[in-house]
mmCIF file of N, CA and C in Angstrom:
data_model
loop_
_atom_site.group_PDB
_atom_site.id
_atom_site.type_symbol
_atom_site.label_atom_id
_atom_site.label_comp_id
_atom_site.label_asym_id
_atom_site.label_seq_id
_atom_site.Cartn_x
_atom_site.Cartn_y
_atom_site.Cartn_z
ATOM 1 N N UNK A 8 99.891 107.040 111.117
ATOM 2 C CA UNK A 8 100.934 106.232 111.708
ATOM 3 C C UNK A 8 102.038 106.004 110.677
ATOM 4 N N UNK A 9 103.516 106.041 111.205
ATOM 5 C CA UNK A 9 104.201 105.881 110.391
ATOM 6 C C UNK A 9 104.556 104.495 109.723
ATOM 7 N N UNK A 10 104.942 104.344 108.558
ATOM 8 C CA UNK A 10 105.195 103.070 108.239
ATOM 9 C C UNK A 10 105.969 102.098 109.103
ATOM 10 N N UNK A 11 107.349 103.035 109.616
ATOM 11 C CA UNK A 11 108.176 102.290 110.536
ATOM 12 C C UNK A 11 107.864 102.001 111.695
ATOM 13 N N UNK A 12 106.736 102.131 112.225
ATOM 14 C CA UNK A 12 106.622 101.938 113.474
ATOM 15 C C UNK A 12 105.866 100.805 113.422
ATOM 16 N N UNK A 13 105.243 101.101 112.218
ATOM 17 C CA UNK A 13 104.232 99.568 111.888
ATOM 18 C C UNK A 13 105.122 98.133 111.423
ATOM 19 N N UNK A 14 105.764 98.646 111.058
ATOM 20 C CA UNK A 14 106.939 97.416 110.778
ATOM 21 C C UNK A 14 107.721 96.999 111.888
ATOM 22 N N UNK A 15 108.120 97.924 112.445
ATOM 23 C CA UNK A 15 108.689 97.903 113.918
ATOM 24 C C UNK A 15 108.029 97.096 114.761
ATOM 25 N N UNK A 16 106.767 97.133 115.059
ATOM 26 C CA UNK A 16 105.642 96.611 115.899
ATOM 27 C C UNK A 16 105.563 95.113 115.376
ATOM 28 N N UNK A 17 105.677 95.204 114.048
ATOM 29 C CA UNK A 17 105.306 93.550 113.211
ATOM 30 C C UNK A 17 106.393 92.640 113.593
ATOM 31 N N UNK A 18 108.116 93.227 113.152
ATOM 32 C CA UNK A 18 108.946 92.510 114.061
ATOM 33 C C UNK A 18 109.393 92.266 115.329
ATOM 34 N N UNK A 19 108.551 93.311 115.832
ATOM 35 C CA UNK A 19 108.606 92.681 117.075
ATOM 36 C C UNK A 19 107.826 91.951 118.185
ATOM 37 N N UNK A 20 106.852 91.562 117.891
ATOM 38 C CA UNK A 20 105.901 90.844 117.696
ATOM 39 C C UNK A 20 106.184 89.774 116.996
ATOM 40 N N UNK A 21 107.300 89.544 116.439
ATOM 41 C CA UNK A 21 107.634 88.186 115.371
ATOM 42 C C UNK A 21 106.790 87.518 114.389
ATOM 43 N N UNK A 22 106.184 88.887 114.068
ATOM 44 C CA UNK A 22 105.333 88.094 112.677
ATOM 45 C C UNK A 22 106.122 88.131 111.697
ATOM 46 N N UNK A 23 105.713 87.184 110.900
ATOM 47 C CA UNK A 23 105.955 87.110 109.969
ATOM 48 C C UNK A 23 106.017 87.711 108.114
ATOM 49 N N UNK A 24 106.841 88.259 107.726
ATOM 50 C CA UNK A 24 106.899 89.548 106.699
ATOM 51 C C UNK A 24 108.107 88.875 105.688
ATOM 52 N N UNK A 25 107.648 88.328 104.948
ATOM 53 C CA UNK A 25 108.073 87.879 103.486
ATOM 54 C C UNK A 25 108.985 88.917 103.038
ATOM 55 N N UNK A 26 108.955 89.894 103.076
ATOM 56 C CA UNK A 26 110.100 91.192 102.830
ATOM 57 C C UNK A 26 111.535 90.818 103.401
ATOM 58 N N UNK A 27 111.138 90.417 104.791
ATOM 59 C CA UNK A 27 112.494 90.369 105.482
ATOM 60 C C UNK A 27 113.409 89.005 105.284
ATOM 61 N N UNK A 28 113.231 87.936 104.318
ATOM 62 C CA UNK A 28 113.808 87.065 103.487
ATOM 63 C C UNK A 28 114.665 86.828 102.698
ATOM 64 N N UNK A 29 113.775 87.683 101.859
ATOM 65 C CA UNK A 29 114.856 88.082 100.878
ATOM 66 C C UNK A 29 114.731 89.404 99.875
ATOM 67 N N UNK A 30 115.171 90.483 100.306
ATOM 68 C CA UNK A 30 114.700 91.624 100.121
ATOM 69 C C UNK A 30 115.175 92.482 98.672
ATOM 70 N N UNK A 31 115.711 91.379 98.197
ATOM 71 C CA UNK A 31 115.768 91.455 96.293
ATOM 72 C C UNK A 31 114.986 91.343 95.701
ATOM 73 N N UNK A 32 114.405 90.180 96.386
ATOM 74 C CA UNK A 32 112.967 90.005 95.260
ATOM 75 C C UNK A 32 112.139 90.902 95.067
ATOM 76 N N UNK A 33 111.706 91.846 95.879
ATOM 77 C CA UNK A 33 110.946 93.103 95.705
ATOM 78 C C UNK A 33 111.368 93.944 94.741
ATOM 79 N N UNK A 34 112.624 93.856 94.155
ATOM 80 C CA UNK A 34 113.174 94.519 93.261
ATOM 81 C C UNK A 34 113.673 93.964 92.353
ATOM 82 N N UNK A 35 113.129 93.139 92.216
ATOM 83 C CA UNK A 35 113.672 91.914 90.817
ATOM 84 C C UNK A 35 113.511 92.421 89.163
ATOM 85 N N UNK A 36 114.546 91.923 88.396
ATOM 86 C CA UNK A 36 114.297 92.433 86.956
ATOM 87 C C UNK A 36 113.222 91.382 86.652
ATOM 88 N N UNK A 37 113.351 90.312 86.649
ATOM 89 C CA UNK A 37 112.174 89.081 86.327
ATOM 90 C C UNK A 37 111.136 89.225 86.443
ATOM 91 N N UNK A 38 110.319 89.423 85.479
ATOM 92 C CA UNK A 38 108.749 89.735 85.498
ATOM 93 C C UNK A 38 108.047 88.533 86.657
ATOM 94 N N UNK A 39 108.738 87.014 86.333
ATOM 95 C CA UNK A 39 108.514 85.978 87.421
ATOM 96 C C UNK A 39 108.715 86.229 88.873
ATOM 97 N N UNK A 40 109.944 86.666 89.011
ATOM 98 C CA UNK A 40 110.130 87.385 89.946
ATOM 99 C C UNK A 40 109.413 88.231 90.983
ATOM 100 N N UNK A 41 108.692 89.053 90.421
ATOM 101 C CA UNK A 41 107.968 89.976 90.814
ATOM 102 C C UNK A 41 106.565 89.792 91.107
ATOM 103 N N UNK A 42 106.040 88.483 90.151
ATOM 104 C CA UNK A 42 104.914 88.222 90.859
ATOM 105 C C UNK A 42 105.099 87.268 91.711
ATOM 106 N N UNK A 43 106.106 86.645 92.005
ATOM 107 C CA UNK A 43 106.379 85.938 92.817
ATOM 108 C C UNK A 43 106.469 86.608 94.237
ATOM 109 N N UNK A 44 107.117 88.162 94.050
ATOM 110 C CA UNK A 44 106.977 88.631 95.201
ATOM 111 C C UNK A 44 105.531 89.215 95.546
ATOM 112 N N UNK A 45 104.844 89.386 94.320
ATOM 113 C CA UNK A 45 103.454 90.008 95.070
ATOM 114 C C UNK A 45 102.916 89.181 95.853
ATOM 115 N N UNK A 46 102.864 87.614 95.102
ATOM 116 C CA UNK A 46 102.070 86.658 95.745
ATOM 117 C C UNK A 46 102.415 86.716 97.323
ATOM 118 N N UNK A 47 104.231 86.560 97.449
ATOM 119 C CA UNK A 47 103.949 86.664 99.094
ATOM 120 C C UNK A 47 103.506 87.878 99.793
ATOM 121 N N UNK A 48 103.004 88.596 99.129
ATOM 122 C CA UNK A 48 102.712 90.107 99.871
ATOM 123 C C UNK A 48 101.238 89.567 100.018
ATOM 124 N N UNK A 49 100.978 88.835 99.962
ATOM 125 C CA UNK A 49 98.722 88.645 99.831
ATOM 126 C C UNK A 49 98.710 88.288 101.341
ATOM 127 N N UNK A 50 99.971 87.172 102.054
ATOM 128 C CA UNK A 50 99.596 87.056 103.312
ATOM 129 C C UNK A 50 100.362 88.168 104.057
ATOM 130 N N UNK A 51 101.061 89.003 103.837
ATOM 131 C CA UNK A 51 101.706 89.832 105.122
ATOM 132 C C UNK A 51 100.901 90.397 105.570
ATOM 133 N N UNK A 52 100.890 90.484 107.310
ATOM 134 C CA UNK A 52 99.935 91.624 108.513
ATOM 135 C C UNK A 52 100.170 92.816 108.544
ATOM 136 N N UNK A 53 100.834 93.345 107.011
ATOM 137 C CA UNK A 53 101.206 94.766 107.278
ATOM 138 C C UNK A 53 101.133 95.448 105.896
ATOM 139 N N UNK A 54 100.185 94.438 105.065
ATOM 140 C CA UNK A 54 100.602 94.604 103.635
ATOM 141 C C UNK A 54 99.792 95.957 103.400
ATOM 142 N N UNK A 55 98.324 96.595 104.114
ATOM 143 C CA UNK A 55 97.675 97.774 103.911
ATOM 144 C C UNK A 55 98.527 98.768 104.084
ATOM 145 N N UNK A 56 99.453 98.462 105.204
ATOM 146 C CA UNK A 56 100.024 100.053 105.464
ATOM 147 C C UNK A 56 101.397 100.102 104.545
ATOM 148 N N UNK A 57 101.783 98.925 104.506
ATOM 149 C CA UNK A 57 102.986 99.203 103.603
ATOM 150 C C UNK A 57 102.483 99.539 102.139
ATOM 151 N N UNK A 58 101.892 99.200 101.312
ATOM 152 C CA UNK A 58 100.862 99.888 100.371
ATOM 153 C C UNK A 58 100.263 101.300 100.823
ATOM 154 N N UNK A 59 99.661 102.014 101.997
ATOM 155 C CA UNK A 59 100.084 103.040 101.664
ATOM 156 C C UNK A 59 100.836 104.257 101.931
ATOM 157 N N UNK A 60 102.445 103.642 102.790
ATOM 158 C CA UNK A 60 103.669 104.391 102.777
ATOM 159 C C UNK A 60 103.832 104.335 101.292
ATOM 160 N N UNK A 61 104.292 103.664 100.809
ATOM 161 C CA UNK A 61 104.950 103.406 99.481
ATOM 162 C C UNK A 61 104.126 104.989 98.824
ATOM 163 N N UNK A 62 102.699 104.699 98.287
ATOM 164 C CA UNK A 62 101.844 105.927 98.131
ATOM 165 C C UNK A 62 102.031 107.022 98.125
ATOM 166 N N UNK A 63 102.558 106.872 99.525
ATOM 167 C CA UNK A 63 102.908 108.162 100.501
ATOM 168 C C UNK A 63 104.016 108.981 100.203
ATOM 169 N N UNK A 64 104.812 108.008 100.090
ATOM 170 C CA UNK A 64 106.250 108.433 100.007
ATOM 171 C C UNK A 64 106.906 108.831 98.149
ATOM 172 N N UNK A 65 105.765 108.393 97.518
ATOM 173 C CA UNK A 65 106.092 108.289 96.174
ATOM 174 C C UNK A 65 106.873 107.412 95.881
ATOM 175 N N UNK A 66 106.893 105.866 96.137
ATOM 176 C CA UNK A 66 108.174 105.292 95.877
ATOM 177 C C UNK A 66 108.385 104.821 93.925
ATOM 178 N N UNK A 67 109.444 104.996 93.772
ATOM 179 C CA UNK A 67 109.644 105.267 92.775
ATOM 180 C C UNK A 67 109.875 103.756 91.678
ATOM 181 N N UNK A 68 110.193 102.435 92.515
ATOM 182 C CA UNK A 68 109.889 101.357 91.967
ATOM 183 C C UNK A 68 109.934 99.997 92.972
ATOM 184 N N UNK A 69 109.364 98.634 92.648
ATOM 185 C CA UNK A 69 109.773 98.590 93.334
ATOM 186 C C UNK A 69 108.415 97.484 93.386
ATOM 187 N N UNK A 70 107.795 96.091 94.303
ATOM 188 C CA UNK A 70 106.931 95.568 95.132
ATOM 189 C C UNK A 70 106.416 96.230 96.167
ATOM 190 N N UNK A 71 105.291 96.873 96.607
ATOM 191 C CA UNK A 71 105.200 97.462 97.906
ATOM 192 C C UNK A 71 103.680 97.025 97.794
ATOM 193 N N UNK A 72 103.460 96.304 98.940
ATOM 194 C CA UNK A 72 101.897 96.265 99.785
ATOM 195 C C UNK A 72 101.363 95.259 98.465
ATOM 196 N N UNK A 73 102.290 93.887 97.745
ATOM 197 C CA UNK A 73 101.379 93.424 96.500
ATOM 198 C C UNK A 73 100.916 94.072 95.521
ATOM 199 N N UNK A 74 101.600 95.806 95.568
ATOM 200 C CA UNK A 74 101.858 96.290 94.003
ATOM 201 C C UNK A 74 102.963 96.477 93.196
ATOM 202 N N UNK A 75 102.797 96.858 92.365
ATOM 203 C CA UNK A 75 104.381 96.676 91.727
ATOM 204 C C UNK A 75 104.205 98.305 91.389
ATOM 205 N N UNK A 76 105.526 99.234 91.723
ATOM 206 C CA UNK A 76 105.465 100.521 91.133
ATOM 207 C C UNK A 76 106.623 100.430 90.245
ATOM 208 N N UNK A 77 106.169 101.155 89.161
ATOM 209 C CA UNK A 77 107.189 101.731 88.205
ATOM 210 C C UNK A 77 107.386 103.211 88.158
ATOM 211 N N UNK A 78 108.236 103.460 87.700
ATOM 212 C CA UNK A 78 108.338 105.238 87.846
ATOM 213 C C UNK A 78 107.287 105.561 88.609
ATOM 214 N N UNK A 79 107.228 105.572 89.688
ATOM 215 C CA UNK A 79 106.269 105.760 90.826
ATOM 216 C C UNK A 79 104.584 105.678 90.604
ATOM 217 N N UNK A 80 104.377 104.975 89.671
ATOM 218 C CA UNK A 80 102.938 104.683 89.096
ATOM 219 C C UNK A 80 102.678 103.152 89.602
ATOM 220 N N UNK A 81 101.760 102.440 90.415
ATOM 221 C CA UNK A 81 100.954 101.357 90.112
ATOM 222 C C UNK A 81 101.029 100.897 88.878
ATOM 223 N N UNK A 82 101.868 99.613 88.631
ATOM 224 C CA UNK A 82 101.360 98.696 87.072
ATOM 225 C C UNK A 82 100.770 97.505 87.136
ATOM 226 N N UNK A 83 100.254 96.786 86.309
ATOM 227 C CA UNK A 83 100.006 95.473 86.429
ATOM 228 C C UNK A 83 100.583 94.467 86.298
ATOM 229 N N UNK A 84 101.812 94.194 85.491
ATOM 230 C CA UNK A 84 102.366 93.775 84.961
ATOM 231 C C UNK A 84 103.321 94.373 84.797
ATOM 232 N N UNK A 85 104.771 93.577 84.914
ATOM 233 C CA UNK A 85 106.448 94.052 84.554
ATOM 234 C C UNK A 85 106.877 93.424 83.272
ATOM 235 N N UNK A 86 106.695 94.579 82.417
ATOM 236 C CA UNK A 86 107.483 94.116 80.730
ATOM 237 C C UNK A 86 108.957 93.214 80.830
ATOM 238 N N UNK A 87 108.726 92.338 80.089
ATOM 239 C CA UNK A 87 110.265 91.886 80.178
ATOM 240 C C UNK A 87 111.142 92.805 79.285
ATOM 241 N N UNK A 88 112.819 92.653 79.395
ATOM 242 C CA UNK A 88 113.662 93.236 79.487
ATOM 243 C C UNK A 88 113.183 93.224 77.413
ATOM 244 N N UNK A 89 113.688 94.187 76.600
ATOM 245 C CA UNK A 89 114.004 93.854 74.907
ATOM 246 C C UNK A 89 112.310 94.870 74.920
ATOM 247 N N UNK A 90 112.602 94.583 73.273
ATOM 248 C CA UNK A 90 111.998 95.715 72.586
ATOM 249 C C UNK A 90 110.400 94.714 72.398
ATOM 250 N N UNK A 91 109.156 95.130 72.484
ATOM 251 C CA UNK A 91 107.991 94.343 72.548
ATOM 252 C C UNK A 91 108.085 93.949 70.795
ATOM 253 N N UNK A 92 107.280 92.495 70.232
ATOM 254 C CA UNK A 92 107.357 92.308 69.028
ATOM 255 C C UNK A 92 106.506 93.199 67.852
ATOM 256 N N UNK A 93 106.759 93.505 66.467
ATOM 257 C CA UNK A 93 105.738 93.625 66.378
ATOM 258 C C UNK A 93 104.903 93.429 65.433
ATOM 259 N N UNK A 94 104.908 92.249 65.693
ATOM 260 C CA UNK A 94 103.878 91.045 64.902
ATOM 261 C C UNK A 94 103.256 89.999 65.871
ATOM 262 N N UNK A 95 102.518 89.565 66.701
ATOM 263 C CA UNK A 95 102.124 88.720 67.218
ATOM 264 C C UNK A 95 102.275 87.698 66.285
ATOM 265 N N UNK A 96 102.854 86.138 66.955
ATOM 266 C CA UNK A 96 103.260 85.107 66.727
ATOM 267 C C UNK A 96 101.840 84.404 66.918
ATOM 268 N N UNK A 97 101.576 83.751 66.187
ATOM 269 C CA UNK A 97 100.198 82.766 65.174
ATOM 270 C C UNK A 97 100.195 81.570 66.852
ATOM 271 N N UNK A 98 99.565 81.267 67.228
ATOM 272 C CA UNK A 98 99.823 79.812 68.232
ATOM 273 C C UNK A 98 98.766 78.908 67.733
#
C-alpha cells in the first residue's frame, strides 16, 4: 500500500497526525527539536507505514515514523551544529 493513500485515508477520517501542524519540526536543525518531533510521532495511527515509506523511498533526512534519518541512514541522536570537543569537561 502506498504511503499516500494511507495518509489520505488518516485525513480523511480526521485523525489526528502531528505532521500536519507543523511540518518544520520534522526537519528541524535543533537536536531538541527533533526529539521533540519523534516524541509526537509515538502517538500517530500511521506512524508504521510512514516509517516504512520513508525506508522505501530512501528518504534522505528528515523525522519519519519516530526516526530520525540522516543521509538516508536511521540515527539515534542529532549532533548539534560545531565541531564535537575534544576533551570531555570534568562535572
Amino acid at each position: 500500500m502506498m504511503l499516500t493513500s494511507v495518509l489520505d485515508r488518516a485525513v480523511a477520517a480526521d485523525e489526528s497526525m502531528p505532521c500536519k501542524k507543523d511540518p518544520e519540526l520534522w526537519f528541524a536543525e535543533s537536536p531538541a527539536d527533533v526529539e521533540h518531533a519523534k516524541l509526537l510521532c509515538q502517538e500517530c495511527p500511521v506512524r508504521a507505514q510512514c516509517l516504512a515509506g520513508a525506508m522505501d523511498r530512501a528518504e534522505p533526512w528528515g523525522v519519519w515514523g519516530g526516526e530520525l534519518f540522516v543521509s538516508g541512514a536511521i540515527v539515534a541522536r542529532k549532533r548539534p551544529r560545531g565541531r564535537p570537543r575534544k576533551n570531555e569537561i570534568a562535572a
